[in-house]
mmCIF file of C-alpha atoms in Angstrom:
data_model
loop_
_atom_site.group_PDB
_atom_site.id
_atom_site.type_symbol
_atom_site.label_atom_id
_atom_site.label_comp_id
_atom_site.label_asym_id
_atom_site.label_seq_id
_atom_site.Cartn_x
_atom_site.Cartn_y
_atom_site.Cartn_z
ATOM 1 C CA ILE W 80 9.795 -17.463 40.458
ATOM 2 C CA PHE W 81 6.050 -17.331 39.719
ATOM 3 C CA ARG W 82 6.109 -13.509 39.614
ATOM 4 C CA GLU W 83 9.141 -13.485 37.305
ATOM 5 C CA ILE W 84 7.509 -15.897 34.841
ATOM 6 C CA THR W 85 4.244 -13.934 34.893
ATOM 7 C CA ASP W 86 6.101 -10.675 34.206
ATOM 8 C CA ARG W 87 8.047 -12.308 31.394
ATOM 9 C CA LYS W 88 4.897 -13.738 29.783
ATOM 10 C CA GLN W 89 3.164 -10.354 29.989
ATOM 11 C CA ALA W 90 6.188 -8.670 28.409
ATOM 12 C CA GLU W 91 6.211 -11.255 25.594
ATOM 13 C CA GLN W 92 2.506 -10.685 24.961
ATOM 14 C CA ARG W 93 3.046 -6.912 24.882
ATOM 15 C CA ILE W 94 5.928 -7.257 22.414
ATOM 16 C CA HIS W 95 3.837 -9.563 20.214
ATOM 17 C CA SER W 96 0.960 -7.094 20.280
ATOM 18 C CA LEU W 97 3.217 -4.171 19.370
ATOM 19 C CA ALA W 98 4.830 -6.162 16.566
ATOM 20 C CA TYR W 99 1.646 -7.488 14.940
ATOM 21 C CA TYR W 100 -1.254 -5.182 15.814
ATOM 22 C CA ASP W 101 -2.061 -1.565 15.073
ATOM 23 C CA THR W 102 -2.030 0.410 18.317
ATOM 24 C CA LEU W 103 -4.786 2.802 17.199
ATOM 25 C CA THR W 104 -7.422 0.382 15.888
ATOM 26 C CA GLY W 105 -6.346 -2.925 17.427
ATOM 27 C CA LEU W 106 -6.492 -4.515 13.967
ATOM 28 C CA PRO W 107 -3.663 -6.653 12.630
ATOM 29 C CA ASN W 108 -0.930 -4.501 11.079
ATOM 30 C CA ARG W 109 0.950 -4.900 7.788
ATOM 31 C CA GLN W 110 3.350 -7.472 9.255
ATOM 32 C CA ARG W 111 0.538 -9.692 10.572
ATOM 33 C CA PHE W 112 -1.511 -9.191 7.412
ATOM 34 C CA GLN W 113 1.366 -10.464 5.280
ATOM 35 C CA GLN W 114 1.550 -13.606 7.402
ATOM 36 C CA GLN W 115 -2.212 -14.102 7.052
ATOM 37 C CA LEU W 116 -2.122 -13.595 3.289
ATOM 38 C CA VAL W 117 0.786 -16.006 2.830
ATOM 39 C CA GLY W 118 -1.218 -18.633 4.737
ATOM 40 C CA ALA W 119 -4.341 -17.912 2.688
ATOM 41 C CA ILE W 120 -2.410 -18.172 -0.601
ATOM 42 C CA ASP W 121 -0.750 -21.429 0.467
ATOM 43 C CA SER W 122 -4.105 -22.888 1.467
ATOM 44 C CA ALA W 123 -5.722 -21.758 -1.787
ATOM 45 C CA ARG W 124 -2.841 -23.176 -3.838
ATOM 46 C CA GLU W 125 -3.160 -26.569 -2.127
ATOM 47 C CA GLY W 126 -6.951 -26.661 -2.442
ATOM 48 C CA GLY W 127 -7.267 -25.131 -5.913
ATOM 49 C CA ARG W 128 -9.331 -22.249 -4.516
ATOM 50 C CA LYS W 129 -9.314 -18.480 -4.880
ATOM 51 C CA VAL W 130 -8.447 -15.736 -2.399
ATOM 52 C CA ALA W 131 -9.349 -12.073 -2.710
ATOM 53 C CA ALA W 132 -7.547 -9.064 -1.304
ATOM 54 C CA LEU W 133 -9.806 -6.027 -0.878
ATOM 55 C CA TYR W 134 -7.770 -2.839 -0.588
ATOM 56 C CA VAL W 135 -9.714 0.010 1.039
ATOM 57 C CA ASP W 136 -8.260 3.516 0.830
ATOM 58 C CA LEU W 137 -9.969 6.516 2.407
ATOM 59 C CA ASP W 138 -10.072 9.313 -0.170
ATOM 60 C CA ASN W 139 -8.583 12.688 0.808
ATOM 61 C CA PHE W 140 -8.206 11.635 4.430
ATOM 62 C CA LYS W 141 -5.224 13.953 4.828
ATOM 63 C CA ARG W 142 -7.627 16.888 4.679
ATOM 64 C CA ILE W 143 -9.359 15.673 7.854
ATOM 65 C CA ASN W 144 -6.041 15.606 9.716
ATOM 66 C CA ASP W 145 -4.979 18.963 8.251
ATOM 67 C CA THR W 146 -8.229 20.803 9.042
ATOM 68 C CA LEU W 147 -9.477 19.123 12.226
ATOM 69 C CA GLY W 148 -6.273 17.717 13.733
ATOM 70 C CA HIS W 149 -4.681 14.315 14.115
ATOM 71 C CA SER W 150 -6.598 13.336 17.249
ATOM 72 C CA PHE W 151 -9.836 13.974 15.355
ATOM 73 C CA GLY W 152 -8.491 11.934 12.421
ATOM 74 C CA ASP W 153 -7.551 9.119 14.801
ATOM 75 C CA ALA W 154 -11.108 9.025 16.149
ATOM 76 C CA VAL W 155 -12.440 8.831 12.592
ATOM 77 C CA LEU W 156 -10.037 5.982 11.771
ATOM 78 C CA LYS W 157 -11.285 4.063 14.818
ATOM 79 C CA THR W 158 -14.881 4.567 13.645
ATOM 80 C CA ILE W 159 -14.019 3.400 10.130
ATOM 81 C CA ALA W 160 -12.169 0.346 11.504
ATOM 82 C CA LYS W 161 -15.218 -0.662 13.561
ATOM 83 C CA ARG W 162 -17.460 -0.289 10.525
ATOM 84 C CA LEU W 163 -15.099 -2.381 8.414
ATOM 85 C CA GLU W 164 -15.074 -5.078 11.082
ATOM 86 C CA ARG W 165 -18.882 -5.162 11.011
ATOM 87 C CA CYS W 166 -18.813 -5.559 7.221
ATOM 88 C CA THR W 167 -16.387 -8.461 7.306
ATOM 89 C CA ARG W 168 -17.430 -10.396 10.404
ATOM 90 C CA PHE W 169 -18.893 -13.835 9.866
ATOM 91 C CA ASP W 170 -21.672 -13.313 12.399
ATOM 92 C CA ASP W 171 -22.787 -9.982 10.950
ATOM 93 C CA ALA W 172 -26.318 -9.937 9.576
ATOM 94 C CA VAL W 173 -25.060 -9.032 6.115
ATOM 95 C CA SER W 174 -22.421 -11.766 6.021
ATOM 96 C CA ARG W 175 -22.956 -14.954 4.073
ATOM 97 C CA ALA W 176 -24.128 -18.130 5.748
ATOM 98 C CA ASP W 177 -21.835 -20.315 3.625
ATOM 99 C CA PRO W 178 -19.730 -22.453 6.020
ATOM 100 C CA ASP W 179 -17.046 -23.017 3.349
ATOM 101 C CA PHE W 180 -16.405 -19.292 3.072
ATOM 102 C CA GLY W 181 -13.475 -18.630 5.425
ATOM 103 C CA GLU W 182 -13.616 -15.956 8.078
ATOM 104 C CA PRO W 183 -12.595 -12.674 6.435
ATOM 105 C CA GLN W 184 -9.448 -11.146 7.864
ATOM 106 C CA LEU W 185 -9.130 -7.376 8.184
ATOM 107 C CA ALA W 186 -5.953 -5.351 8.753
ATOM 108 C CA ARG W 187 -4.807 -1.754 8.798
ATOM 109 C CA LEU W 188 -1.794 -1.337 6.554
ATOM 110 C CA GLY W 189 -1.092 2.151 7.842
ATOM 111 C CA GLY W 190 -2.418 5.667 7.523
ATOM 112 C CA ASP W 191 -5.811 5.475 5.842
ATOM 113 C CA GLU W 192 -5.326 2.084 4.167
ATOM 114 C CA PHE W 193 -7.102 -1.103 5.180
ATOM 115 C CA VAL W 194 -7.200 -4.533 3.571
ATOM 116 C CA SER W 195 -9.389 -7.593 3.923
ATOM 117 C CA ILE W 196 -8.589 -11.159 2.889
ATOM 118 C CA LEU W 197 -11.480 -13.287 1.655
ATOM 119 C CA GLN W 198 -10.755 -17.000 1.407
ATOM 120 C CA ASN W 199 -12.345 -19.967 -0.369
ATOM 121 C CA LEU W 200 -14.051 -17.876 -3.025
ATOM 122 C CA ARG W 201 -16.136 -19.710 -5.567
ATOM 123 C CA SER W 202 -16.521 -16.653 -7.773
ATOM 124 C CA GLU W 203 -15.362 -13.073 -8.101
ATOM 125 C CA GLU W 204 -18.925 -11.969 -7.366
ATOM 126 C CA GLN W 205 -18.456 -12.982 -3.721
ATOM 127 C CA ALA W 206 -15.594 -10.477 -3.391
ATOM 128 C CA VAL W 207 -17.609 -7.824 -5.197
ATOM 129 C CA ALA W 208 -20.501 -8.376 -2.778
ATOM 130 C CA VAL W 209 -18.235 -7.783 0.231
ATOM 131 C CA ALA W 210 -16.741 -4.696 -1.440
ATOM 132 C CA GLU W 211 -20.251 -3.377 -2.020
ATOM 133 C CA ARG W 212 -21.158 -3.982 1.649
ATOM 134 C CA ILE W 213 -18.065 -2.042 2.673
ATOM 135 C CA ARG W 214 -18.855 0.802 0.282
ATOM 136 C CA SER W 215 -22.440 1.033 1.522
ATOM 137 C CA GLU W 216 -21.412 0.980 5.181
ATOM 138 C CA LEU W 217 -18.734 3.634 4.737
ATOM 139 C CA MET W 218 -21.120 5.935 2.835
ATOM 140 C CA ARG W 219 -23.013 6.546 6.085
ATOM 141 C CA PRO W 220 -21.997 9.887 7.608
ATOM 142 C CA VAL W 221 -19.403 9.928 10.355
ATOM 143 C CA ARG W 222 -20.375 12.055 13.353
ATOM 144 C CA HIS W 223 -17.750 13.236 15.787
ATOM 145 C CA GLN W 224 -17.539 16.269 18.093
ATOM 146 C CA GLY W 225 -20.378 18.092 16.380
ATOM 147 C CA HIS W 226 -19.059 17.443 12.877
ATOM 148 C CA GLU W 227 -20.790 15.261 10.311
ATOM 149 C CA PHE W 228 -19.205 14.229 7.033
ATOM 150 C CA VAL W 229 -18.962 11.380 4.573
ATOM 151 C CA VAL W 230 -15.635 9.639 4.102
ATOM 152 C CA THR W 231 -15.409 8.428 0.524
ATOM 153 C CA THR W 232 -13.385 5.342 -0.288
ATOM 154 C CA SER W 233 -11.661 3.614 -3.123
ATOM 155 C CA ILE W 234 -11.875 -0.174 -2.992
ATOM 156 C CA GLY W 235 -9.687 -2.345 -5.174
ATOM 157 C CA VAL W 236 -10.075 -6.087 -5.494
ATOM 158 C CA SER W 237 -7.499 -8.590 -6.673
ATOM 159 C CA ILE W 238 -8.006 -12.337 -6.863
ATOM 160 C CA TYR W 239 -5.425 -15.082 -6.412
ATOM 161 C CA PRO W 240 -4.334 -16.606 -8.767
ATOM 162 C CA ASP W 241 -5.965 -14.517 -11.538
ATOM 163 C CA ASP W 242 -4.442 -11.144 -10.574
ATOM 164 C CA GLY W 243 -1.245 -12.347 -8.934
ATOM 165 C CA GLU W 244 0.359 -15.269 -7.196
ATOM 166 C CA ASP W 245 2.192 -13.452 -4.395
ATOM 167 C CA ILE W 246 1.530 -10.764 -1.806
ATOM 168 C CA ASP W 247 3.193 -7.925 -3.684
ATOM 169 C CA SER W 248 1.377 -8.461 -6.966
ATOM 170 C CA LEU W 249 -1.994 -8.982 -5.256
ATOM 171 C CA LEU W 250 -1.631 -5.775 -3.228
ATOM 172 C CA LYS W 251 -0.299 -3.775 -6.163
ATOM 173 C CA ASN W 252 -3.161 -4.877 -8.373
ATOM 174 C CA ALA W 253 -5.774 -4.235 -5.699
ATOM 175 C CA ASP W 254 -4.308 -0.776 -5.042
#
């Protein structure tokens, strides 16, 4: 009985992981991100606060896959995901020390698109500061298998409730 329950729990955890997390980067996927953003919007609505969605798109990423192969592109995406995590972690040296500023949440929407949720914003400048940190971090060259290149990004920012009051409008406006 113990073995059967253990196997079942492990299978449930595996299914949950496959359903809500990106298998390449380990970041939350689109499905999990939508749940997180709904929660952030609900919390902001109740507390009269703002939430930002930062939409990060890697420019011309298809060329990396086309010229160097998909496994090379996957390695680059993992590197970019780790850099984005460093930019949005609370304990990172460049993160703010404001305890009211909620832990940023990062997700991979698919392909070369990432998004971060910033909660409890007091001003739009806070979101701009995080976007600038991301831009600066991603401007550093990526080195992999003897290649060195810079991955340029486009970062869009939308603020709840100013730029939209639901997931679709916030993402569309950030994109």
